[in-house]
PDB file of C-alpha atoms in Angstrom:
ATOM      1  CA  ILE A   9     140.593 156.327 109.366  1.00 94.00           C
ATOM      2  CA  GLN A  10     137.907 157.438 106.836  1.00 94.00           C
ATOM      3  CA  ILE A  11     134.743 155.113 106.556  1.00 95.00           C
ATOM      4  CA  ALA A  12     132.506 157.054 104.620  1.00 91.00           C
ATOM      5  CA  SER A  13     131.429 160.069 102.745  1.00 90.00           C
ATOM      6  CA  LEU A  14     127.811 160.854 102.279  1.00 88.00           C
ATOM      7  CA  SER A  15     126.521 163.799 100.788  1.00 86.00           C
ATOM      8  CA  ASP A  16     122.810 163.482 102.324  1.00 80.00           C
ATOM      9  CA  ILE A  17     123.137 164.370 106.262  1.00 81.00           C
ATOM     10  CA  GLY A  18     120.035 162.735 106.835  1.00 81.00           C
ATOM     11  CA  ASN A  19     121.742 159.608 106.339  1.00 80.00           C
ATOM     12  CA  ILE A  20     124.854 160.071 109.053  1.00 87.00           C
ATOM     13  CA  GLU A  21     122.591 160.007 111.750  1.00 85.00           C
ATOM     14  CA  ASN A  22     121.563 156.535 111.247  1.00 87.00           C
ATOM     15  CA  LEU A  23     125.213 155.528 110.705  1.00 90.00           C
ATOM     16  CA  VAL A  24     126.348 157.879 114.155  1.00 90.00           C
ATOM     17  CA  GLU A  25     123.874 155.757 116.173  1.00 91.00           C
ATOM     18  CA  GLU A  26     126.071 152.363 114.573  1.00 92.00           C
ATOM     19  CA  LEU A  27     128.702 153.597 115.113  1.00 93.00           C
ATOM     20  CA  ASN A  28     127.742 153.876 118.593  1.00 90.00           C
ATOM     21  CA  GLY A  29     126.026 151.089 118.927  1.00 90.00           C
ATOM     22  CA  LYS A  30     129.302 149.294 117.962  1.00 91.00           C
ATOM     23  CA  GLY A  31     132.237 151.341 120.331  1.00 89.00           C
ATOM     24  CA  LEU A  32     133.416 153.321 117.612  1.00 91.00           C
ATOM     25  CA  SER A  33     134.753 156.859 118.057  1.00 92.00           C
ATOM     26  CA  HIS A  34     133.926 159.027 115.374  1.00 93.00           C
ATOM     27  CA  LEU A  35     134.441 162.541 113.581  1.00 92.00           C
ATOM     28  CA  ILE A  36     131.863 163.746 111.260  1.00 91.00           C
ATOM     29  CA  TYR A  37     133.104 166.250 109.016  1.00 88.00           C
ATOM     30  CA  LYS A  38     132.048 168.899 105.856  1.00 84.00           C
ATOM     31  CA  MET A  39     134.576 169.418 103.139  1.00 82.00           C
ATOM     32  CA  ASP A  40     133.643 170.249 100.231  1.00 81.00           C
ATOM     33  CA  LYS A  41     130.279 168.895  99.291  1.00 86.00           C
ATOM     34  CA  SER A  42     130.055 166.123 101.533  1.00 88.00           C
ATOM     35  CA  TYR A  43     130.846 164.787 104.548  1.00 89.00           C
ATOM     36  CA  LYS A  44     133.871 162.932 106.219  1.00 91.00           C
ATOM     37  CA  VAL A  45     133.817 160.044 108.156  1.00 93.00           C
ATOM     38  CA  TYR A  46     136.190 159.301 110.424  1.00 94.00           C
ATOM     39  CA  VAL A  47     137.174 156.647 113.010  1.00 94.00           C
ATOM     40  CA  LEU A  48     140.058 156.690 114.132  1.00 91.00           C
ATOM     41  CA  ALA A  49     143.191 158.805 113.801  1.00 90.00           C
ATOM     42  CA  PHE A  50     146.703 158.731 114.630  1.00 90.00           C
ATOM     43  CA  THR A  51     149.944 160.995 114.385  1.00 89.00           C
ATOM     44  CA  ASN A  52     151.677 157.521 113.301  1.00 90.00           C
ATOM     45  CA  LYS A  53     150.773 156.177 110.407  1.00 91.00           C
ATOM     46  CA  ASN A  54     152.774 152.552 111.683  1.00 91.00           C
ATOM     47  CA  PHE A  55     149.724 152.557 114.150  1.00 91.00           C
ATOM     48  CA  LEU A  56     147.349 153.706 111.468  1.00 93.00           C
ATOM     49  CA  GLU A  57     147.399 151.397 109.778  1.00 93.00           C
ATOM     50  CA  ASP A  58     147.702 148.529 112.499  1.00 91.00           C
ATOM     51  CA  GLN A  59     143.958 149.361 113.198  1.00 92.00           C
ATOM     52  CA  LEU A  60     142.790 149.106 109.613  1.00 95.00           C
ATOM     53  CA  SER A  61     142.404 145.677 109.456  1.00 93.00           C
ATOM     54  CA  ASN A  62     139.665 146.142 112.549  1.00 91.00           C
ATOM     55  CA  ILE A  63     138.219 148.639 111.222  1.00 94.00           C
ATOM     56  CA  LYS A  64     137.714 146.709 107.827  1.00 95.00           C
ATOM     57  CA  ILE A  65     135.393 143.803 109.644  1.00 93.00           C
ATOM     58  CA  HIS A  66     132.965 146.250 110.024  1.00 93.00           C
ATOM     59  CA  TYR A  67     133.103 149.001 107.509  1.00 95.00           C
ATOM     60  CA  PRO A  68     135.202 146.512 104.327  1.00 96.00           C
ATOM     61  CA  ASP A  69     135.902 150.009 102.313  1.00 95.00           C
ATOM     62  CA  ALA A  70     137.844 152.182 105.011  1.00 95.00           C
ATOM     63  CA  TYR A  71     141.255 153.629 104.056  1.00 94.00           C
ATOM     64  CA  ILE A  72     143.535 156.351 105.910  1.00 95.00           C
ATOM     65  CA  SER A  73     143.405 159.830 104.559  1.00 91.00           C
ATOM     66  CA  GLU A  74     146.459 161.122 105.583  1.00 87.00           C
ATOM     67  CA  ILE A  75     146.590 165.108 106.167  1.00 82.00           C
ATOM     68  CA  ASN A  76     150.548 166.775 105.542  1.00 78.00           C
ATOM     69  CA  LEU A  77     150.748 170.067 106.658  1.00 77.00           C
ATOM     70  CA  PRO A  78     153.728 172.030 105.810  1.00 74.00           C
ATOM     71  CA  LYS A  79     156.258 173.338 107.484  1.00 80.00           C
ATOM     72  CA  ARG A  80     155.991 177.710 107.993  1.00 77.00           C
ATOM     73  CA  ILE A  81     158.215 179.647 108.055  1.00 81.00           C
ATOM     74  CA  ILE A  82     156.592 182.873 109.764  1.00 82.00           C
ATOM     75  CA  ASN A  83     159.072 186.231 110.128  1.00 80.00           C
ATOM     76  CA  TYR A  84     157.530 188.228 112.555  1.00 80.00           C
ATOM     77  CA  SER A  85     158.558 191.982 114.150  1.00 79.00           C
ATOM     78  CA  GLN A  86     161.082 192.849 117.054  1.00 83.00           C
ATOM     79  CA  GLU A  87     157.984 194.382 118.195  1.00 79.00           C
ATOM     80  CA  ASN A  88     156.128 191.725 118.702  1.00 75.00           C
ATOM     81  CA  ALA A  89     158.590 189.066 118.671  1.00 80.00           C
ATOM     82  CA  GLN A  90     158.113 188.361 121.950  1.00 81.00           C
ATOM     83  CA  GLU A  91     154.386 187.402 122.245  1.00 81.00           C
ATOM     84  CA  THR A  92     154.930 186.011 118.401  1.00 82.00           C
ATOM     85  CA  ALA A  93     156.999 182.971 119.949  1.00 83.00           C
ATOM     86  CA  LYS A  94     154.500 182.551 122.761  1.00 85.00           C
ATOM     87  CA  VAL A  95     152.127 182.528 120.900  1.00 85.00           C
ATOM     88  CA  ILE A  96     154.083 179.548 118.674  1.00 85.00           C
ATOM     89  CA  LYS A  97     155.951 177.677 122.001  1.00 89.00           C
ATOM     90  CA  ASP A  98     152.277 177.106 122.817  1.00 89.00           C
ATOM     91  CA  LEU A  99     150.811 175.685 120.158  1.00 89.00           C
ATOM     92  CA  ASN A 100     153.657 173.450 119.033  1.00 90.00           C
ATOM     93  CA  SER A 101     153.227 172.349 122.368  1.00 94.00           C
ATOM     94  CA  LEU A 102     149.242 172.304 121.807  1.00 93.00           C
ATOM     95  CA  ILE A 103     150.654 170.092 119.128  1.00 92.00           C
ATOM     96  CA  GLU A 104     152.945 167.586 121.014  1.00 95.00           C
ATOM     97  CA  ILE A 105     150.521 166.641 123.862  1.00 95.00           C
ATOM     98  CA  MET A 106     148.518 165.457 120.810  1.00 94.00           C
ATOM     99  CA  ASP A 107     150.514 163.794 119.515  1.00 94.00           C
ATOM    100  CA  LYS A 108     151.294 161.514 123.465  1.00 95.00           C
ATOM    101  CA  GLN A 109     147.770 161.606 122.944  1.00 95.00           C
ATOM    102  CA  SER A 110     147.887 159.830 120.054  1.00 93.00           C
ATOM    103  CA  LYS A 111     150.553 156.988 121.533  1.00 92.00           C
ATOM    104  CA  GLU A 112     148.341 156.571 125.241  1.00 91.00           C
ATOM    105  CA  TRP A 113     144.689 156.378 122.697  1.00 91.00           C
ATOM    106  CA  TYR A 114     146.812 152.718 120.512  1.00 90.00           C
ATOM    107  CA  ASN A 115     147.857 151.575 124.161  1.00 88.00           C
ATOM    108  CA  PHE A 116     144.849 152.436 125.428  1.00 89.00           C
ATOM    109  CA  ILE A 117     143.281 150.495 122.706  1.00 85.00           C
ATOM    110  CA  GLU A 118     146.251 147.252 121.346  1.00 82.00           C
ATOM    111  CA  LYS A 119     146.445 147.193 124.933  1.00 78.00           C
ATOM    112  CA  GLU A 120     143.691 147.423 127.069  1.00 69.00           C
ATOM    113  CA  GLY A 121     145.657 149.877 129.437  1.00 73.00           C
ATOM    114  CA  GLU A 122     145.232 152.567 132.084  1.00 83.00           C
ATOM    115  CA  LEU A 123     143.734 156.421 130.697  1.00 91.00           C
ATOM    116  CA  THR A 124     145.404 157.157 133.795  1.00 92.00           C
ATOM    117  CA  PRO A 125     148.582 158.469 131.760  1.00 93.00           C
ATOM    118  CA  TYR A 126     145.429 159.612 129.161  1.00 94.00           C
ATOM    119  CA  LYS A 127     143.561 161.605 131.551  1.00 95.00           C
ATOM    120  CA  GLU A 128     147.617 163.553 132.917  1.00 96.00           C
ATOM    121  CA  LEU A 129     148.165 164.616 129.014  1.00 96.00           C
ATOM    122  CA  LEU A 130     143.892 165.508 129.268  1.00 97.00           C
ATOM    123  CA  ILE A 131     145.594 167.959 132.565  1.00 97.00           C
ATOM    124  CA  GLU A 132     148.401 169.446 131.214  1.00 96.00           C
ATOM    125  CA  GLN A 133     146.922 170.867 127.714  1.00 96.00           C
ATOM    126  CA  GLN A 134     143.923 171.896 129.522  1.00 96.00           C
ATOM    127  CA  ALA A 135     147.128 174.016 130.598  1.00 94.00           C
ATOM    128  CA  ILE A 136     148.572 174.424 127.900  1.00 93.00           C
ATOM    129  CA  ILE A 137     145.314 175.406 126.579  1.00 92.00           C
ATOM    130  CA  THR A 138     144.349 178.383 129.629  1.00 91.00           C
ATOM    131  CA  GLN A 139     148.246 179.637 129.104  1.00 86.00           C
ATOM    132  CA  LEU A 140     147.216 180.513 125.505  1.00 86.00           C
ATOM    133  CA  LEU A 141     143.821 182.377 126.917  1.00 84.00           C
ATOM    134  CA  GLU A 142     145.152 184.043 129.954  1.00 79.00           C
ATOM    135  CA  LYS A 143     148.624 185.380 128.035  1.00 64.00           C
ATOM    136  CA  HIS A 144     147.763 185.367 124.226  1.00 59.00           C
ATOM    137  CA  ASN A 145     145.024 187.800 124.236  1.00 56.00           C
ATOM    138  CA  TYR A 146     147.073 188.779 121.410  1.00 66.00           C
ATOM    139  CA  HIS A 147     145.030 190.228 118.309  1.00 67.00           C
ATOM    140  CA  ASP A 148     148.147 191.609 115.129  1.00 73.00           C
ATOM    141  CA  LEU A 149     149.944 188.131 114.536  1.00 79.00           C
ATOM    142  CA  PRO A 150     151.924 188.081 112.334  1.00 79.00           C
ATOM    143  CA  GLU A 151     150.807 186.839 108.453  1.00 79.00           C
ATOM    144  CA  LYS A 152     150.987 182.714 107.601  1.00 81.00           C
ATOM    145  CA  MET A 153     150.093 182.583 111.623  1.00 84.00           C
ATOM    146  CA  PRO A 154     146.482 181.690 112.407  1.00 86.00           C
ATOM    147  CA  LYS A 155     144.202 184.561 113.781  1.00 85.00           C
ATOM    148  CA  TRP A 156     143.796 184.904 116.697  1.00 85.00           C
ATOM    149  CA  GLU A 157     139.564 184.732 116.700  1.00 87.00           C
ATOM    150  CA  ALA A 158     140.494 181.416 115.220  1.00 89.00           C
ATOM    151  CA  ILE A 159     142.662 180.749 117.355  1.00 90.00           C
ATOM    152  CA  GLU A 160     140.524 181.333 120.597  1.00 89.00           C
ATOM    153  CA  LYS A 161     137.490 179.579 118.807  1.00 93.00           C
ATOM    154  CA  MET A 162     140.048 176.358 119.063  1.00 94.00           C
ATOM    155  CA  ILE A 163     140.803 176.831 122.474  1.00 93.00           C
ATOM    156  CA  LEU A 164     137.052 176.941 123.672  1.00 94.00           C
ATOM    157  CA  HIS A 165     136.204 173.577 121.329  1.00 95.00           C
ATOM    158  CA  HIS A 166     140.030 171.803 123.265  1.00 96.00           C
ATOM    159  CA  GLU A 167     139.034 172.615 127.359  1.00 96.00           C
ATOM    160  CA  LYS A 168     134.737 171.446 126.513  1.00 97.00           C
ATOM    161  CA  ASN A 169     135.748 168.121 125.129  1.00 97.00           C
ATOM    162  CA  ILE A 170     139.257 168.226 128.033  1.00 97.00           C
ATOM    163  CA  LYS A 171     135.824 168.348 130.766  1.00 97.00           C
ATOM    164  CA  SER A 172     133.945 166.005 128.485  1.00 97.00           C
ATOM    165  CA  SER A 173     137.323 163.075 128.672  1.00 96.00           C
ATOM    166  CA  ILE A 174     137.613 163.527 132.395  1.00 96.00           C
ATOM    167  CA  GLU A 175     133.699 163.134 132.706  1.00 96.00           C
ATOM    168  CA  ILE A 176     133.825 160.026 130.629  1.00 95.00           C
ATOM    169  CA  ILE A 177     137.032 158.136 132.544  1.00 94.00           C
ATOM    170  CA  GLU A 178     135.905 159.568 136.021  1.00 94.00           C
ATOM    171  CA  GLY A 179     133.210 157.932 135.020  1.00 93.00           C
ATOM    172  CA  GLY A 180     134.595 154.595 133.582  1.00 87.00           C
ATOM    173  CA  GLU A 181     131.561 154.178 130.529  1.00 87.00           C
ATOM    174  CA  GLY A 182     131.825 155.394 127.162  1.00 87.00           C
ATOM    175  CA  PHE A 183     135.842 155.861 126.751  1.00 90.00           C
ATOM    176  CA  HIS A 184     135.300 155.614 122.460  1.00 91.00           C
ATOM    177  CA  LYS A 185     133.739 158.412 123.148  1.00 93.00           C
ATOM    178  CA  ILE A 186     137.273 160.349 124.344  1.00 94.00           C
ATOM    179  CA  HIS A 187     138.607 159.274 120.872  1.00 93.00           C
ATOM    180  CA  SER A 188     135.551 161.376 119.206  1.00 94.00           C
ATOM    181  CA  LEU A 189     136.780 164.330 121.572  1.00 95.00           C
ATOM    182  CA  TYR A 190     140.736 163.679 120.385  1.00 95.00           C
ATOM    183  CA  LEU A 191     138.888 163.205 117.013  1.00 93.00           C
ATOM    184  CA  ASP A 192     136.987 166.281 116.849  1.00 94.00           C
ATOM    185  CA  ASN A 193     140.892 168.134 118.798  1.00 94.00           C
ATOM    186  CA  LEU A 194     142.530 167.225 116.183  1.00 92.00           C
ATOM    187  CA  PHE A 195     140.667 167.960 113.025  1.00 91.00           C
ATOM    188  CA  ARG A 196     139.678 171.606 115.126  1.00 92.00           C
ATOM    189  CA  THR A 197     143.320 172.082 114.855  1.00 92.00           C
ATOM    190  CA  LEU A 198     144.357 171.258 111.894  1.00 89.00           C
ATOM    191  CA  GLU A 199     141.830 173.938 109.851  1.00 88.00           C
ATOM    192  CA  THR A 200     143.815 176.276 112.379  1.00 89.00           C
ATOM    193  CA  ILE A 201     147.042 175.934 111.517  1.00 86.00           C
ATOM    194  CA  LYS A 202     146.491 175.151 108.617  1.00 80.00           C
TER     195      LYS A 202
END
């Protein structure tokens, strides 16, 4: 859910302070010549539609901004088939985990549930990105695949965000920041694989 598009970076600091005061997650994403401000993201549009009215209470101009990635067909030679298949499998597993996290976060805010299942998914996510880093130090990925440097950069951000999310869960407060970290992971993943 996008609530604003700002061209002046000076306005962003005030908005971030306001969002934190309201306990709303947020992500500022620079696109073209403006800064897009998002407060919620789910992999299921129905979840977004359910939450839009709650966000419109604070930000009447809020709307659902969709990002759709086309399917890709990746051709690769026999000589790098095994390694490429592992990278594709792990990237798909990472996306599946983020989809599960989206559902768990929706359940948490909708039912004021527990964050234990979300924490378990964070640990699972960490295992996948560790596996990607350890086993896929691979620099010759086929055309239409992200460059290894971009994947590695994404992984490092995921690691930092996972660690921070677990600390917030264990600390017991500031839970809206967990979704801000999820937003960051989601957008970095989309940016890497698009």
